[in-house]
Amino acid sequence: MSLFTYAERIANAQATKEPIEKITITNPTLTVDQAYEIQKISMEQTLTAENHFIGWKMGLTSVAKQQQVGVDSPIYGRLTSSMNLRRNEIIASDYIHPRVEAEVAFVFNKAVSGANLTPLDIWSSVESVYLALEVIDSRYQNFSFTLPDVIADNASSTKIWLSAQAFSPYALDWSAVNVVLKQNGEEKLYGNGAAVLGHPIHSVIELLTLLAKEGRGILPGQLVLTGGITDAIAVQAGDVIEADYGQLGKLTLFVK
Ligand code: 0L1
Ligand code: MG
């Protein structure tokens, strides 16, 4: 099967909400590079005048998630404008098995590129930081995949809900942010910014290192979702999900 065919199968699973068998069942030798190519093909096919590329997301940024998939490096996915929710609401039946996790997102106002940069190389390009809820939804049966599978599936990217308030990158130490993720008022998960590779800025360093292999970087205006501070929580119709970031505020997502 060609990489184009795999890209089509993933896009079809998303459109029909019929999960597919992971690619590595039939193609166990699928490489990480081939998987990124599948991601690129499938995501480029979604681009239109109304759905444009807005940035990147990092996934598998916590040790717990990496252990789950048996890897020691994070992955990236592509974000497009149609993923950016206009209201803090999703319809559960629009997805296969949606989950929600709490993150922080950086918006850049200057281009930055290169492998193995330091935090200092990056901070001057960050315009602002937003609190973020990410909705993820694997297009694979049982949310089960290997590393190449999940890369091909655009790192399970689905939707994003950002805080209305933009914070200065220097407002606080983003590794010290504590988040409580509540489901219908019940505290379900706890997280700390340090869960994201020690500090969310390290997630950007990893992203830039991965992008540098392809001669790419982050451009002005682009958004980077840095990775789960909390683990992801499975949601269903009727749920109200709240991420409480303490003094920074709260984000709420209604699941209809
Ligand atoms: O945003 C994420 O960390 C998801 C990365 C892919 C793994 C998953 O779907 O849980
Ligand atoms: Mg995430």
PDB file of C-alpha atoms and ligand atoms in Angstrom:
ATOM      1  CA  MET A   1       0.000   0.000   0.000  1.00  0.00           C
ATOM      2  CA  SER A   2       1.366   3.460  -0.851  1.00  0.00           C
ATOM      3  CA  LEU A   3       1.818   6.255   1.687  1.00  0.00           C
ATOM      4  CA  PHE A   4      -0.989   8.105  -0.137  1.00  0.00           C
ATOM      5  CA  THR A   5      -3.338   5.183   0.480  1.00  0.00           C
ATOM      6  CA  TYR A   6      -2.554   5.176   4.211  1.00  0.00           C
ATOM      7  CA  ALA A   7      -3.134   8.947   4.317  1.00  0.00           C
ATOM      8  CA  GLU A   8      -6.495   8.420   2.646  1.00  0.00           C
ATOM      9  CA  ARG A   9      -7.487   5.652   5.059  1.00  0.00           C
ATOM     10  CA  ILE A  10      -6.754   7.886   8.064  1.00  0.00           C
ATOM     11  CA  ALA A  11      -8.667  10.819   6.545  1.00  0.00           C
ATOM     12  CA  ASN A  12     -11.559   8.489   5.793  1.00  0.00           C
ATOM     13  CA  ALA A  13     -11.610   7.171   9.371  1.00  0.00           C
ATOM     14  CA  GLN A  14     -11.820  10.733  10.624  1.00  0.00           C
ATOM     15  CA  ALA A  15     -14.625  11.623   8.213  1.00  0.00           C
ATOM     16  CA  THR A  16     -16.704   8.485   8.826  1.00  0.00           C
ATOM     17  CA  LYS A  17     -15.817   8.096  12.531  1.00  0.00           C
ATOM     18  CA  GLU A  18     -15.079   4.433  11.778  1.00  0.00           C
ATOM     19  CA  PRO A  19     -11.762   3.591  13.491  1.00  0.00           C
ATOM     20  CA  ILE A  20      -9.226   1.631  11.469  1.00  0.00           C
ATOM     21  CA  GLU A  21      -6.679  -1.049  12.274  1.00  0.00           C
ATOM     22  CA  LYS A  22      -3.279   0.484  12.990  1.00  0.00           C
ATOM     23  CA  ILE A  23      -1.060   0.619   9.913  1.00  0.00           C
ATOM     24  CA  THR A  24       1.752  -1.399  11.507  1.00  0.00           C
ATOM     25  CA  ILE A  25      -0.460  -4.494  11.648  1.00  0.00           C
ATOM     26  CA  THR A  26      -0.163  -4.832   7.878  1.00  0.00           C
ATOM     27  CA  ASN A  27       3.046  -2.809   7.490  1.00  0.00           C
ATOM     28  CA  PRO A  28       5.231  -3.575  10.532  1.00  0.00           C
ATOM     29  CA  THR A  29       8.275  -1.959   8.901  1.00  0.00           C
ATOM     30  CA  LEU A  30       6.659   1.482   8.589  1.00  0.00           C
ATOM     31  CA  THR A  31       9.380   3.982   9.557  1.00  0.00           C
ATOM     32  CA  VAL A  32       9.070   7.219  11.489  1.00  0.00           C
ATOM     33  CA  ASP A  33      10.095   9.171   8.361  1.00  0.00           C
ATOM     34  CA  GLN A  34       7.414   7.432   6.273  1.00  0.00           C
ATOM     35  CA  ALA A  35       4.887   8.121   9.023  1.00  0.00           C
ATOM     36  CA  TYR A  36       5.675  11.857   8.976  1.00  0.00           C
ATOM     37  CA  GLU A  37       5.250  11.749   5.203  1.00  0.00           C
ATOM     38  CA  ILE A  38       1.785  10.164   5.618  1.00  0.00           C
ATOM     39  CA  GLN A  39       0.922  12.903   8.143  1.00  0.00           C
ATOM     40  CA  LYS A  40       2.106  15.593   5.723  1.00  0.00           C
ATOM     41  CA  ILE A  41       0.122  14.145   2.815  1.00  0.00           C
ATOM     42  CA  SER A  42      -3.096  13.710   4.782  1.00  0.00           C
ATOM     43  CA  MET A  43      -2.915  17.131   6.440  1.00  0.00           C
ATOM     44  CA  GLU A  44      -1.973  18.978   3.246  1.00  0.00           C
ATOM     45  CA  GLN A  45      -5.028  17.436   1.606  1.00  0.00           C
ATOM     46  CA  THR A  46      -7.251  19.154   4.194  1.00  0.00           C
ATOM     47  CA  LEU A  47      -5.878  22.646   3.458  1.00  0.00           C
ATOM     48  CA  THR A  48      -8.273  25.092   1.800  1.00  0.00           C
ATOM     49  CA  ALA A  49      -8.815  28.850   1.857  1.00  0.00           C
ATOM     50  CA  GLU A  50     -10.922  28.299   5.001  1.00  0.00           C
ATOM     51  CA  ASN A  51      -8.659  25.729   6.623  1.00  0.00           C
ATOM     52  CA  HIS A  52      -5.085  26.955   6.757  1.00  0.00           C
ATOM     53  CA  PHE A  53      -1.989  25.796   8.578  1.00  0.00           C
ATOM     54  CA  ILE A  54      -1.646  27.552  11.969  1.00  0.00           C
ATOM     55  CA  GLY A  55       1.189  25.742  13.692  1.00  0.00           C
ATOM     56  CA  TRP A  56       2.348  22.636  15.462  1.00  0.00           C
ATOM     57  CA  LYS A  57       1.540  20.447  18.422  1.00  0.00           C
ATOM     58  CA  MET A  58       3.867  18.304  20.429  1.00  0.00           C
ATOM     59  CA  GLY A  59       2.728  14.927  21.721  1.00  0.00           C
ATOM     60  CA  LEU A  60       4.215  12.228  23.929  1.00  0.00           C
ATOM     61  CA  THR A  61       6.004  14.913  25.941  1.00  0.00           C
ATOM     62  CA  SER A  62       5.561  13.271  29.325  1.00  0.00           C
ATOM     63  CA  VAL A  63       7.508  10.266  30.542  1.00  0.00           C
ATOM     64  CA  ALA A  64       4.216   8.499  31.363  1.00  0.00           C
ATOM     65  CA  LYS A  65       2.913   8.855  27.788  1.00  0.00           C
ATOM     66  CA  GLN A  66       6.250   7.886  26.269  1.00  0.00           C
ATOM     67  CA  GLN A  67       6.340   4.726  28.397  1.00  0.00           C
ATOM     68  CA  GLN A  68       2.796   3.901  27.268  1.00  0.00           C
ATOM     69  CA  VAL A  69       4.010   3.806  23.644  1.00  0.00           C
ATOM     70  CA  GLY A  70       7.493   2.507  24.489  1.00  0.00           C
ATOM     71  CA  VAL A  71       9.499   5.462  23.131  1.00  0.00           C
ATOM     72  CA  ASP A  72      11.824   8.068  24.565  1.00  0.00           C
ATOM     73  CA  SER A  73      11.151  10.956  22.223  1.00  0.00           C
ATOM     74  CA  PRO A  74       8.209  13.233  21.605  1.00  0.00           C
ATOM     75  CA  ILE A  75       6.450  13.661  18.260  1.00  0.00           C
ATOM     76  CA  TYR A  76       4.858  16.551  16.392  1.00  0.00           C
ATOM     77  CA  GLY A  77       1.575  17.068  14.607  1.00  0.00           C
ATOM     78  CA  ARG A  78       0.187  19.770  12.352  1.00  0.00           C
ATOM     79  CA  LEU A  79      -2.501  22.243  13.464  1.00  0.00           C
ATOM     80  CA  THR A  80      -4.969  23.845  11.090  1.00  0.00           C
ATOM     81  CA  SER A  81      -7.482  26.627  11.620  1.00  0.00           C
ATOM     82  CA  SER A  82     -10.500  24.309  11.597  1.00  0.00           C
ATOM     83  CA  MET A  83      -9.126  22.658  14.759  1.00  0.00           C
ATOM     84  CA  ASN A  84      -9.381  25.947  16.626  1.00  0.00           C
ATOM     85  CA  LEU A  85     -12.771  25.807  18.356  1.00  0.00           C
ATOM     86  CA  ARG A  86     -14.911  28.962  18.080  1.00  0.00           C
ATOM     87  CA  ARG A  87     -16.912  28.043  21.195  1.00  0.00           C
ATOM     88  CA  ASN A  88     -15.927  25.988  24.219  1.00  0.00           C
ATOM     89  CA  GLU A  89     -18.075  23.100  23.060  1.00  0.00           C
ATOM     90  CA  ILE A  90     -17.683  19.843  21.140  1.00  0.00           C
ATOM     91  CA  ILE A  91     -20.225  17.278  19.966  1.00  0.00           C
ATOM     92  CA  ALA A  92     -19.068  13.848  21.178  1.00  0.00           C
ATOM     93  CA  SER A  93     -20.658  12.044  18.234  1.00  0.00           C
ATOM     94  CA  ASP A  94     -18.428  14.029  15.826  1.00  0.00           C
ATOM     95  CA  TYR A  95     -15.482  11.936  17.063  1.00  0.00           C
ATOM     96  CA  ILE A  96     -14.498   8.301  17.582  1.00  0.00           C
ATOM     97  CA  HIS A  97     -13.285   8.242  21.203  1.00  0.00           C
ATOM     98  CA  PRO A  98     -12.416  11.822  22.202  1.00  0.00           C
ATOM     99  CA  ARG A  99     -10.144  12.651  25.110  1.00  0.00           C
ATOM    100  CA  VAL A 100      -9.209  16.022  26.606  1.00  0.00           C
ATOM    101  CA  GLU A 101      -5.942  17.170  28.149  1.00  0.00           C
ATOM    102  CA  ALA A 102      -4.647  20.435  29.624  1.00  0.00           C
ATOM    103  CA  GLU A 103      -1.663  22.194  28.110  1.00  0.00           C
ATOM    104  CA  VAL A 104      -0.073  25.588  27.498  1.00  0.00           C
ATOM    105  CA  ALA A 105       0.420  27.000  24.000  1.00  0.00           C
ATOM    106  CA  PHE A 106       3.007  29.475  22.741  1.00  0.00           C
ATOM    107  CA  VAL A 107       2.415  32.004  19.957  1.00  0.00           C
ATOM    108  CA  PHE A 108       5.509  33.215  18.106  1.00  0.00           C
ATOM    109  CA  ASN A 109       6.072  36.666  16.641  1.00  0.00           C
ATOM    110  CA  LYS A 110       9.530  35.961  15.203  1.00  0.00           C
ATOM    111  CA  ALA A 111      10.864  33.100  13.138  1.00  0.00           C
ATOM    112  CA  VAL A 112      13.030  30.598  14.980  1.00  0.00           C
ATOM    113  CA  SER A 113      14.726  27.467  13.690  1.00  0.00           C
ATOM    114  CA  GLY A 114      17.586  25.097  14.431  1.00  0.00           C
ATOM    115  CA  ALA A 115      18.434  21.914  16.269  1.00  0.00           C
ATOM    116  CA  ASN A 116      19.354  21.716  19.941  1.00  0.00           C
ATOM    117  CA  LEU A 117      18.719  25.385  20.714  1.00  0.00           C
ATOM    118  CA  THR A 118      18.682  26.672  24.273  1.00  0.00           C
ATOM    119  CA  PRO A 119      15.654  28.237  25.996  1.00  0.00           C
ATOM    120  CA  LEU A 120      17.326  31.641  25.626  1.00  0.00           C
ATOM    121  CA  ASP A 121      17.471  31.190  21.833  1.00  0.00           C
ATOM    122  CA  ILE A 122      13.704  30.716  21.804  1.00  0.00           C
ATOM    123  CA  TRP A 123      12.126  32.990  24.404  1.00  0.00           C
ATOM    124  CA  SER A 124      12.745  36.182  22.420  1.00  0.00           C
ATOM    125  CA  SER A 125      10.599  34.766  19.589  1.00  0.00           C
ATOM    126  CA  VAL A 126       7.637  33.943  21.854  1.00  0.00           C
ATOM    127  CA  GLU A 127       4.993  36.650  21.860  1.00  0.00           C
ATOM    128  CA  SER A 128       2.527  35.155  24.309  1.00  0.00           C
ATOM    129  CA  VAL A 129       1.426  32.071  26.175  1.00  0.00           C
ATOM    130  CA  TYR A 130      -2.164  30.757  26.334  1.00  0.00           C
ATOM    131  CA  LEU A 131      -3.807  28.149  28.524  1.00  0.00           C
ATOM    132  CA  ALA A 132      -5.121  25.369  26.300  1.00  0.00           C
ATOM    133  CA  LEU A 133      -7.405  22.374  26.277  1.00  0.00           C
ATOM    134  CA  GLU A 134      -6.563  19.867  23.565  1.00  0.00           C
ATOM    135  CA  VAL A 135      -9.120  17.377  22.286  1.00  0.00           C
ATOM    136  CA  ILE A 136      -7.369  14.300  20.915  1.00  0.00           C
ATOM    137  CA  ASP A 137      -9.004  11.433  19.047  1.00  0.00           C
ATOM    138  CA  SER A 138      -7.076   8.508  17.652  1.00  0.00           C
ATOM    139  CA  ARG A 139      -8.352   7.267  14.326  1.00  0.00           C
ATOM    140  CA  TYR A 140      -7.189   3.758  15.342  1.00  0.00           C
ATOM    141  CA  GLN A 141      -9.296   1.071  16.993  1.00  0.00           C
ATOM    142  CA  ASN A 142      -9.126   1.096  20.808  1.00  0.00           C
ATOM    143  CA  PHE A 143      -6.839   4.170  20.811  1.00  0.00           C
ATOM    144  CA  SER A 144      -4.040   1.657  20.251  1.00  0.00           C
ATOM    145  CA  PHE A 145      -0.955   2.426  18.175  1.00  0.00           C
ATOM    146  CA  THR A 146       2.826   2.286  17.866  1.00  0.00           C
ATOM    147  CA  LEU A 147       5.004   5.360  17.362  1.00  0.00           C
ATOM    148  CA  PRO A 148       4.840   5.413  13.520  1.00  0.00           C
ATOM    149  CA  ASP A 149       1.060   4.820  13.630  1.00  0.00           C
ATOM    150  CA  VAL A 150       0.379   7.805  15.859  1.00  0.00           C
ATOM    151  CA  ILE A 151       2.719  10.062  13.859  1.00  0.00           C
ATOM    152  CA  ALA A 152       0.867   9.127  10.661  1.00  0.00           C
ATOM    153  CA  ASP A 153      -2.397   9.967  12.459  1.00  0.00           C
ATOM    154  CA  ASN A 154      -1.168  13.546  13.065  1.00  0.00           C
ATOM    155  CA  ALA A 155      -0.462  12.802  16.730  1.00  0.00           C
ATOM    156  CA  SER A 156      -4.205  12.271  17.341  1.00  0.00           C
ATOM    157  CA  SER A 157      -4.783  16.040  16.781  1.00  0.00           C
ATOM    158  CA  THR A 158      -8.416  17.042  16.769  1.00  0.00           C
ATOM    159  CA  LYS A 159      -9.456  20.368  18.395  1.00  0.00           C
ATOM    160  CA  ILE A 160      -8.010  23.136  20.554  1.00  0.00           C
ATOM    161  CA  TRP A 161      -9.619  25.586  22.983  1.00  0.00           C
ATOM    162  CA  LEU A 162      -7.373  28.486  24.016  1.00  0.00           C
ATOM    163  CA  SER A 163      -7.776  30.963  26.873  1.00  0.00           C
ATOM    164  CA  ALA A 164      -9.075  34.406  25.929  1.00  0.00           C
ATOM    165  CA  GLN A 165      -6.252  35.864  27.979  1.00  0.00           C
ATOM    166  CA  ALA A 166      -2.741  35.948  26.556  1.00  0.00           C
ATOM    167  CA  PHE A 167       0.041  35.828  29.151  1.00  0.00           C
ATOM    168  CA  SER A 168       3.492  37.292  28.866  1.00  0.00           C
ATOM    169  CA  PRO A 169       6.074  34.520  28.403  1.00  0.00           C
ATOM    170  CA  TYR A 170       7.881  36.093  31.364  1.00  0.00           C
ATOM    171  CA  ALA A 171       4.798  36.270  33.623  1.00  0.00           C
ATOM    172  CA  LEU A 172       5.843  33.180  35.547  1.00  0.00           C
ATOM    173  CA  ASP A 173       7.857  29.989  35.511  1.00  0.00           C
ATOM    174  CA  TRP A 174       5.748  27.803  33.206  1.00  0.00           C
ATOM    175  CA  SER A 175       7.244  24.640  34.681  1.00  0.00           C
ATOM    176  CA  ALA A 176       5.640  25.539  38.019  1.00  0.00           C
ATOM    177  CA  VAL A 177       2.057  25.800  36.719  1.00  0.00           C
ATOM    178  CA  ASN A 178      -0.290  23.396  38.482  1.00  0.00           C
ATOM    179  CA  VAL A 179      -3.434  22.174  36.749  1.00  0.00           C
ATOM    180  CA  VAL A 180      -6.403  20.249  38.104  1.00  0.00           C
ATOM    181  CA  LEU A 181      -8.552  18.599  35.426  1.00  0.00           C
ATOM    182  CA  LYS A 182     -12.146  18.135  36.558  1.00  0.00           C
ATOM    183  CA  GLN A 183     -14.929  16.129  34.953  1.00  0.00           C
ATOM    184  CA  ASN A 184     -18.429  17.159  36.001  1.00  0.00           C
ATOM    185  CA  GLY A 185     -17.028  18.889  39.068  1.00  0.00           C
ATOM    186  CA  GLU A 186     -14.966  15.895  40.207  1.00  0.00           C
ATOM    187  CA  GLU A 187     -11.179  16.303  40.371  1.00  0.00           C
ATOM    188  CA  LYS A 188      -9.829  13.596  38.048  1.00  0.00           C
ATOM    189  CA  LEU A 189      -6.249  14.459  37.109  1.00  0.00           C
ATOM    190  CA  TYR A 190      -3.455  16.653  38.440  1.00  0.00           C
ATOM    191  CA  GLY A 191      -0.468  17.959  36.533  1.00  0.00           C
ATOM    192  CA  ASN A 192       2.447  20.299  36.722  1.00  0.00           C
ATOM    193  CA  GLY A 193       4.176  22.183  33.875  1.00  0.00           C
ATOM    194  CA  ALA A 194       7.376  20.264  34.595  1.00  0.00           C
ATOM    195  CA  ALA A 195       5.627  17.124  33.255  1.00  0.00           C
ATOM    196  CA  VAL A 196       6.234  18.594  29.789  1.00  0.00           C
ATOM    197  CA  LEU A 197       9.856  17.543  29.308  1.00  0.00           C
ATOM    198  CA  GLY A 198      10.806  19.422  32.494  1.00  0.00           C
ATOM    199  CA  HIS A 199       9.503  22.733  31.093  1.00  0.00           C
ATOM    200  CA  PRO A 200       7.190  23.523  28.143  1.00  0.00           C
ATOM    201  CA  ILE A 201      10.025  25.493  26.468  1.00  0.00           C
ATOM    202  CA  HIS A 202      11.928  22.189  26.161  1.00  0.00           C
ATOM    203  CA  SER A 203       9.057  20.893  24.083  1.00  0.00           C
ATOM    204  CA  VAL A 204       9.667  23.752  21.635  1.00  0.00           C
ATOM    205  CA  ILE A 205      13.390  22.868  21.564  1.00  0.00           C
ATOM    206  CA  GLU A 206      12.442  19.271  20.660  1.00  0.00           C
ATOM    207  CA  LEU A 207       9.972  20.458  18.014  1.00  0.00           C
ATOM    208  CA  LEU A 208      12.601  22.689  16.405  1.00  0.00           C
ATOM    209  CA  THR A 209      15.128  19.844  16.471  1.00  0.00           C
ATOM    210  CA  LEU A 210      12.644  17.562  14.678  1.00  0.00           C
ATOM    211  CA  LEU A 211      11.700  20.301  12.177  1.00  0.00           C
ATOM    212  CA  ALA A 212      15.370  21.130  11.522  1.00  0.00           C
ATOM    213  CA  LYS A 213      15.824  17.645  10.018  1.00  0.00           C
ATOM    214  CA  GLU A 214      13.397  18.784   7.304  1.00  0.00           C
ATOM    215  CA  GLY A 215      14.900  22.273   6.974  1.00  0.00           C
ATOM    216  CA  ARG A 216      11.881  23.828   8.676  1.00  0.00           C
ATOM    217  CA  GLY A 217      11.285  26.038  11.684  1.00  0.00           C
ATOM    218  CA  ILE A 218       8.568  28.038  13.408  1.00  0.00           C
ATOM    219  CA  LEU A 219       7.320  31.123  11.546  1.00  0.00           C
ATOM    220  CA  PRO A 220       5.901  34.381  12.942  1.00  0.00           C
ATOM    221  CA  GLY A 221       2.224  34.034  13.860  1.00  0.00           C
ATOM    222  CA  GLN A 222       2.416  30.288  14.408  1.00  0.00           C
ATOM    223  CA  LEU A 223       1.051  28.496  17.436  1.00  0.00           C
ATOM    224  CA  VAL A 224       2.746  25.639  19.272  1.00  0.00           C
ATOM    225  CA  LEU A 225       0.783  23.406  21.607  1.00  0.00           C
ATOM    226  CA  THR A 226       3.515  22.170  23.918  1.00  0.00           C
ATOM    227  CA  GLY A 227       2.076  18.855  25.197  1.00  0.00           C
ATOM    228  CA  GLY A 228      -0.085  17.492  27.989  1.00  0.00           C
ATOM    229  CA  ILE A 229       0.464  18.877  31.482  1.00  0.00           C
ATOM    230  CA  THR A 230      -2.166  16.410  32.606  1.00  0.00           C
ATOM    231  CA  ASP A 231      -2.866  13.047  31.060  1.00  0.00           C
ATOM    232  CA  ALA A 232      -5.891  12.884  28.752  1.00  0.00           C
ATOM    233  CA  ILE A 233      -9.366  12.143  30.091  1.00  0.00           C
ATOM    234  CA  ALA A 234     -11.980  10.243  28.023  1.00  0.00           C
ATOM    235  CA  VAL A 235     -15.122  12.342  27.529  1.00  0.00           C
ATOM    236  CA  GLN A 236     -18.708  11.689  26.549  1.00  0.00           C
ATOM    237  CA  ALA A 237     -21.865  13.646  25.794  1.00  0.00           C
ATOM    238  CA  GLY A 238     -23.081  15.523  28.866  1.00  0.00           C
ATOM    239  CA  ASP A 239     -19.619  16.053  30.346  1.00  0.00           C
ATOM    240  CA  VAL A 240     -18.346  19.396  31.535  1.00  0.00           C
ATOM    241  CA  ILE A 241     -14.552  19.453  31.587  1.00  0.00           C
ATOM    242  CA  GLU A 242     -12.773  22.121  33.576  1.00  0.00           C
ATOM    243  CA  ALA A 243      -9.030  22.743  33.727  1.00  0.00           C
ATOM    244  CA  ASP A 244      -8.172  24.837  36.766  1.00  0.00           C
ATOM    245  CA  TYR A 245      -4.814  26.590  36.387  1.00  0.00           C
ATOM    246  CA  GLY A 246      -5.035  28.245  39.839  1.00  0.00           C
ATOM    247  CA  GLN A 247      -4.374  31.986  39.769  1.00  0.00           C
ATOM    248  CA  LEU A 248      -4.051  31.929  35.976  1.00  0.00           C
ATOM    249  CA  GLY A 249      -7.705  31.008  35.519  1.00  0.00           C
ATOM    250  CA  LYS A 250      -9.867  28.151  34.295  1.00  0.00           C
ATOM    251  CA  LEU A 251     -10.856  26.691  30.953  1.00  0.00           C
ATOM    252  CA  THR A 252     -14.171  24.928  30.519  1.00  0.00           C
ATOM    253  CA  LEU A 253     -15.264  22.638  27.689  1.00  0.00           C
ATOM    254  CA  PHE A 254     -18.840  21.447  27.282  1.00  0.00           C
ATOM    255  CA  VAL A 255     -19.311  18.054  25.627  1.00  0.00           C
ATOM    256  CA  LYS A 256     -22.712  17.808  23.946  1.00  0.00           C
TER     257      LYS A 256
HETATM  258  O1  0L1 B   1      -1.330  15.335  22.418  1.00  0.00           O
HETATM  259  C1  0L1 B   1      -0.817  14.251  22.711  1.00  0.00           C
HETATM  260  O2  0L1 B   1       0.035  14.111  23.601  1.00  0.00           O
HETATM  261  C2  0L1 B   1      -1.256  13.035  21.943  1.00  0.00           C
HETATM  262  C3  0L1 B   1      -0.087  12.411  21.297  1.00  0.00           C
HETATM  263  C4  0L1 B   1      -0.450  11.078  20.757  1.00  0.00           C
HETATM  264  C5  0L1 B   1      -0.689  10.034  21.798  1.00  0.00           C
HETATM  265  C6  0L1 B   1      -2.110   9.967  22.184  1.00  0.00           C
HETATM  266  O3  0L1 B   1      -2.994  10.057  21.327  1.00  0.00           O
HETATM  267  O4  0L1 B   1      -2.367   9.781  23.378  1.00  0.00           O
HETATM  268 MG    MG B   2      -1.639  17.119  23.571  1.00  0.00          MG
END
